[in-house]
PDB file of C-alpha atoms in Angstrom:
ATOM      1  CA  MET G   1     -28.540  -5.555  -0.212  1.00  0.00           C
ATOM      2  CA  SER G   2     -24.772  -5.951  -0.312  1.00  0.00           C
ATOM      3  CA  PRO G   3     -22.897  -4.847  -3.444  1.00  0.00           C
ATOM      4  CA  ARG G   4     -22.490  -8.529  -4.424  1.00  0.00           C
ATOM      5  CA  GLU G   5     -26.210  -9.190  -4.013  1.00  0.00           C
ATOM      6  CA  THR G   6     -27.083  -6.153  -6.120  1.00  0.00           C
ATOM      7  CA  PHE G   7     -24.501  -7.154  -8.738  1.00  0.00           C
ATOM      8  CA  THR G   8     -25.863 -10.707  -8.922  1.00  0.00           C
ATOM      9  CA  ALA G   9     -29.436  -9.467  -9.241  1.00  0.00           C
ATOM     10  CA  LEU G  10     -28.457  -7.088 -12.052  1.00  0.00           C
ATOM     11  CA  THR G  11     -26.380  -9.635 -13.977  1.00  0.00           C
ATOM     12  CA  GLN G  12     -29.154 -12.233 -13.781  1.00  0.00           C
ATOM     13  CA  ARG G  13     -31.972  -9.903 -14.778  1.00  0.00           C
ATOM     14  CA  SER G  14     -33.637 -10.817 -18.064  1.00  0.00           C
ATOM     15  CA  GLU G  15     -35.563  -7.570 -18.594  1.00  0.00           C
ATOM     16  CA  PRO G  16     -33.817  -4.310 -19.572  1.00  0.00           C
ATOM     17  CA  ILE G  17     -32.006  -2.320 -16.884  1.00  0.00           C
ATOM     18  CA  THR G  18     -32.235   1.467 -16.809  1.00  0.00           C
ATOM     19  CA  ASP G  19     -29.159   3.652 -16.973  1.00  0.00           C
ATOM     20  CA  GLY G  20     -30.375   5.340 -13.785  1.00  0.00           C
ATOM     21  CA  GLU G  21     -30.390   2.089 -11.838  1.00  0.00           C
ATOM     22  CA  LEU G  22     -26.829   1.323 -12.941  1.00  0.00           C
ATOM     23  CA  ASP G  23     -25.736   4.899 -12.210  1.00  0.00           C
ATOM     24  CA  ASP G  24     -27.158   4.586  -8.687  1.00  0.00           C
ATOM     25  CA  PHE G  25     -25.287   1.305  -8.147  1.00  0.00           C
ATOM     26  CA  TRP G  26     -22.081   2.793  -9.594  1.00  0.00           C
ATOM     27  CA  ALA G  27     -22.286   5.672  -7.100  1.00  0.00           C
ATOM     28  CA  THR G  28     -22.192   3.227  -4.152  1.00  0.00           C
ATOM     29  CA  LEU G  29     -18.978   1.483  -5.248  1.00  0.00           C
ATOM     30  CA  ALA G  30     -15.304   2.208  -4.560  1.00  0.00           C
ATOM     31  CA  PRO G  31     -12.999   3.204  -7.422  1.00  0.00           C
ATOM     32  CA  ALA G  32     -10.791   0.461  -8.841  1.00  0.00           C
ATOM     33  CA  THR G  33      -7.016   0.901  -8.968  1.00  0.00           C
ATOM     34  CA  ILE G  34      -4.644  -0.254 -11.690  1.00  0.00           C
ATOM     35  CA  GLU G  35      -3.142  -2.829  -9.324  1.00  0.00           C
ATOM     36  CA  PHE G  36      -6.593  -4.246  -8.565  1.00  0.00           C
ATOM     37  CA  MET G  37      -7.375  -4.687 -12.263  1.00  0.00           C
ATOM     38  CA  ILE G  38      -4.288  -6.785 -13.089  1.00  0.00           C
ATOM     39  CA  GLY G  39      -5.349 -10.293 -14.091  1.00  0.00           C
ATOM     40  CA  GLU G  40      -7.800 -12.138 -16.293  1.00  0.00           C
ATOM     41  CA  TRP G  41     -11.491 -11.219 -16.282  1.00  0.00           C
ATOM     42  CA  LYS G  42     -14.605 -12.774 -17.826  1.00  0.00           C
ATOM     43  CA  GLY G  43     -17.075 -10.183 -19.043  1.00  0.00           C
ATOM     44  CA  GLY G  44     -20.722  -9.512 -19.709  1.00  0.00           C
ATOM     45  CA  GLU G  45     -23.007  -6.648 -20.695  1.00  0.00           C
ATOM     46  CA  PHE G  46     -25.895  -5.076 -18.857  1.00  0.00           C
ATOM     47  CA  GLN G  47     -28.868  -4.954 -21.222  1.00  0.00           C
ATOM     48  CA  THR G  48     -29.875  -1.291 -21.266  1.00  0.00           C
ATOM     49  CA  GLY G  49     -30.930  -0.852 -24.879  1.00  0.00           C
ATOM     50  CA  HIS G  50     -27.640   0.869 -25.757  1.00  0.00           C
ATOM     51  CA  LYS G  51     -26.912   0.679 -29.494  1.00  0.00           C
ATOM     52  CA  ALA G  52     -23.818  -1.453 -28.791  1.00  0.00           C
ATOM     53  CA  ASN G  53     -25.667  -4.103 -26.743  1.00  0.00           C
ATOM     54  CA  GLY G  54     -24.974  -7.396 -28.509  1.00  0.00           C
ATOM     55  CA  PHE G  55     -21.734  -6.260 -30.216  1.00  0.00           C
ATOM     56  CA  MET G  56     -19.566  -8.187 -27.758  1.00  0.00           C
ATOM     57  CA  LYS G  57     -21.655 -11.338 -28.159  1.00  0.00           C
ATOM     58  CA  ARG G  58     -21.198 -11.148 -31.936  1.00  0.00           C
ATOM     59  CA  LEU G  59     -17.421 -11.026 -31.356  1.00  0.00           C
ATOM     60  CA  ASN G  60     -17.663 -14.084 -29.078  1.00  0.00           C
ATOM     61  CA  TRP G  61     -16.126 -11.917 -26.356  1.00  0.00           C
ATOM     62  CA  PHE G  62     -14.740 -13.729 -23.329  1.00  0.00           C
ATOM     63  CA  GLY G  63     -13.486 -10.747 -21.336  1.00  0.00           C
ATOM     64  CA  LYS G  64     -10.384  -8.639 -20.697  1.00  0.00           C
ATOM     65  CA  THR G  65      -6.847  -9.386 -19.554  1.00  0.00           C
ATOM     66  CA  PHE G  66      -4.610  -6.832 -17.868  1.00  0.00           C
ATOM     67  CA  HIS G  67      -0.967  -7.947 -17.743  1.00  0.00           C
ATOM     68  CA  SER G  68       0.292  -4.524 -16.620  1.00  0.00           C
ATOM     69  CA  ALA G  69      -0.663  -0.868 -16.909  1.00  0.00           C
ATOM     70  CA  SER G  70       0.843  -0.755 -20.395  1.00  0.00           C
ATOM     71  CA  ASP G  71      -0.374  -4.177 -21.594  1.00  0.00           C
ATOM     72  CA  ALA G  72      -4.147  -4.558 -21.642  1.00  0.00           C
ATOM     73  CA  LYS G  73      -6.160  -6.888 -23.869  1.00  0.00           C
ATOM     74  CA  PRO G  74      -9.653  -5.348 -24.046  1.00  0.00           C
ATOM     75  CA  LEU G  75     -11.217  -7.860 -26.399  1.00  0.00           C
ATOM     76  CA  VAL G  76     -10.234 -11.372 -25.405  1.00  0.00           C
ATOM     77  CA  CYS G  77     -12.478 -13.480 -27.630  1.00  0.00           C
ATOM     78  CA  LEU G  78     -13.005 -17.177 -28.265  1.00  0.00           C
ATOM     79  CA  ASP G  79     -12.313 -18.749 -31.639  1.00  0.00           C
ATOM     80  CA  ALA G  80     -14.424 -21.546 -33.145  1.00  0.00           C
ATOM     81  CA  ASP G  81     -12.496 -24.108 -31.074  1.00  0.00           C
ATOM     82  CA  GLY G  82     -12.928 -22.196 -27.804  1.00  0.00           C
ATOM     83  CA  ASN G  83      -9.355 -20.875 -27.718  1.00  0.00           C
ATOM     84  CA  LYS G  84      -8.808 -17.354 -26.364  1.00  0.00           C
ATOM     85  CA  PHE G  85      -7.201 -14.683 -28.537  1.00  0.00           C
ATOM     86  CA  SER G  86      -6.815 -10.915 -28.390  1.00  0.00           C
ATOM     87  CA  ASN G  87      -9.064  -9.441 -31.080  1.00  0.00           C
ATOM     88  CA  THR G  88      -7.098  -6.400 -32.241  1.00  0.00           C
ATOM     89  CA  GLU G  89      -9.226  -5.771 -35.339  1.00  0.00           C
ATOM     90  CA  ALA G  90     -12.563  -4.824 -33.766  1.00  0.00           C
ATOM     91  CA  MET G  91     -11.209  -1.799 -31.844  1.00  0.00           C
ATOM     92  CA  ASN G  92      -7.980  -1.152 -33.821  1.00  0.00           C
ATOM     93  CA  GLY G  93      -5.458  -2.479 -31.318  1.00  0.00           C
ATOM     94  CA  GLU G  94      -5.203  -3.149 -27.631  1.00  0.00           C
ATOM     95  CA  ALA G  95      -5.154  -0.778 -24.631  1.00  0.00           C
ATOM     96  CA  SER G  96      -3.471   0.499 -21.469  1.00  0.00           C
ATOM     97  CA  LEU G  97      -4.613   1.289 -17.921  1.00  0.00           C
ATOM     98  CA  TRP G  98      -4.576   4.780 -16.439  1.00  0.00           C
ATOM     99  CA  MET G  99      -6.027   6.511 -13.403  1.00  0.00           C
ATOM    100  CA  GLU G 100      -8.532   9.064 -14.728  1.00  0.00           C
ATOM    101  CA  GLU G 101     -11.172  11.320 -13.270  1.00  0.00           C
ATOM    102  CA  PHE G 102     -14.709  10.227 -14.096  1.00  0.00           C
ATOM    103  CA  ARG G 103     -17.820  11.567 -12.395  1.00  0.00           C
ATOM    104  CA  GLY G 104     -15.746  13.375  -9.784  1.00  0.00           C
ATOM    105  CA  GLU G 105     -13.631  10.372  -8.742  1.00  0.00           C
ATOM    106  CA  THR G 106     -10.278   9.032  -9.858  1.00  0.00           C
ATOM    107  CA  VAL G 107     -10.784   5.479 -11.115  1.00  0.00           C
ATOM    108  CA  ALA G 108      -8.797   2.871 -13.030  1.00  0.00           C
ATOM    109  CA  SER G 109      -9.594   3.359 -16.698  1.00  0.00           C
ATOM    110  CA  MET G 110      -8.679   1.370 -19.767  1.00  0.00           C
ATOM    111  CA  VAL G 111      -7.765   3.567 -22.737  1.00  0.00           C
ATOM    112  CA  TYR G 112      -8.069   1.919 -26.145  1.00  0.00           C
ATOM    113  CA  ASP G 113      -5.079   2.349 -28.464  1.00  0.00           C
ATOM    114  CA  GLY G 114      -7.051   2.816 -31.674  1.00  0.00           C
ATOM    115  CA  LYS G 115     -10.414   4.327 -30.697  1.00  0.00           C
ATOM    116  CA  PRO G 116     -11.514   7.352 -28.645  1.00  0.00           C
ATOM    117  CA  VAL G 117     -12.882   5.045 -25.941  1.00  0.00           C
ATOM    118  CA  HIS G 118     -12.172   4.795 -22.201  1.00  0.00           C
ATOM    119  CA  ASP G 119     -13.579   2.082 -19.910  1.00  0.00           C
ATOM    120  CA  HIS G 120     -13.904   3.184 -16.262  1.00  0.00           C
ATOM    121  CA  PHE G 121     -14.023   0.633 -13.416  1.00  0.00           C
ATOM    122  CA  LYS G 122     -15.451   0.443  -9.899  1.00  0.00           C
ATOM    123  CA  VAL G 123     -15.141  -2.449  -7.457  1.00  0.00           C
ATOM    124  CA  VAL G 124     -18.084  -4.652  -6.490  1.00  0.00           C
ATOM    125  CA  ASP G 125     -15.895  -6.988  -4.417  1.00  0.00           C
ATOM    126  CA  ASP G 126     -12.522  -8.762  -4.736  1.00  0.00           C
ATOM    127  CA  ASN G 127     -13.770 -10.698  -7.757  1.00  0.00           C
ATOM    128  CA  ALA G 128     -16.017  -8.315  -9.684  1.00  0.00           C
ATOM    129  CA  VAL G 129     -16.123  -4.821 -11.157  1.00  0.00           C
ATOM    130  CA  ILE G 130     -18.618  -2.877 -13.166  1.00  0.00           C
ATOM    131  CA  GLY G 131     -17.463  -0.783 -16.074  1.00  0.00           C
ATOM    132  CA  ILE G 132     -18.731   2.191 -18.010  1.00  0.00           C
ATOM    133  CA  MET G 133     -17.578   2.598 -21.599  1.00  0.00           C
ATOM    134  CA  ASN G 134     -17.080   6.292 -22.308  1.00  0.00           C
ATOM    135  CA  GLY G 135     -15.857   8.484 -25.142  1.00  0.00           C
ATOM    136  CA  LYS G 136     -17.108   9.698 -28.472  1.00  0.00           C
ATOM    137  CA  GLY G 137     -16.556   6.255 -29.948  1.00  0.00           C
ATOM    138  CA  ALA G 138     -18.807   4.634 -27.334  1.00  0.00           C
ATOM    139  CA  LEU G 139     -21.678   6.990 -26.579  1.00  0.00           C
ATOM    140  CA  ASP G 140     -25.128   6.146 -27.920  1.00  0.00           C
ATOM    141  CA  THR G 141     -26.645   9.452 -29.054  1.00  0.00           C
ATOM    142  CA  SER G 142     -29.606   7.956 -30.930  1.00  0.00           C
ATOM    143  CA  SER G 143     -32.076   9.229 -28.297  1.00  0.00           C
ATOM    144  CA  GLY G 144     -30.606  12.743 -28.367  1.00  0.00           C
ATOM    145  CA  THR G 145     -29.063  12.281 -24.910  1.00  0.00           C
ATOM    146  CA  PRO G 146     -25.607  10.636 -24.836  1.00  0.00           C
ATOM    147  CA  ARG G 147     -25.729   7.229 -23.120  1.00  0.00           C
ATOM    148  CA  HIS G 148     -22.873   5.063 -21.863  1.00  0.00           C
ATOM    149  CA  LEU G 149     -22.487   1.307 -22.311  1.00  0.00           C
ATOM    150  CA  TYR G 150     -22.463  -0.564 -18.971  1.00  0.00           C
ATOM    151  CA  PHE G 151     -20.700  -3.886 -18.538  1.00  0.00           C
ATOM    152  CA  TYR G 152     -19.173  -6.079 -15.865  1.00  0.00           C
ATOM    153  CA  LEU G 153     -16.096  -8.219 -15.306  1.00  0.00           C
ATOM    154  CA  GLU G 154     -15.572 -11.166 -12.978  1.00  0.00           C
ATOM    155  CA  ARG G 155     -12.090 -12.317 -12.041  1.00  0.00           C
ATOM    156  CA  VAL G 156     -11.106 -15.695 -13.507  1.00  0.00           C
TER     157      VAL G 156
END
């Protein structure tokens, strides 16, 4: 399957997805760059059983917007009327984009201003990325083994 076909199958799956399956897919993808990430993105979560699954839905999360490396809106949410706004309360501020090493590769990463959280991105195609939320503020340690939150973004 092509990366897009795999991505579509994963985003449309109704049953839980294992971390291993997402890790395997991640390993096949090219690292994103800061320039690639600039723009508006609609987001979704992969349902892995991570403790944070459902948090974004409760926020009425739309996605992320990257205006520049120093101006990133990680939590673009929808208000009751469907208007987009940057939710700065849920994660104590906004974010910036950096190139960081993650799993042996240098990838575009969004660093939250107010939490010890970094989102790392790899390219599915020109209009989609998958992300891994990393950092002590994002890891699910309830099983005894730290687990990342996996999500995706599609260009608007």
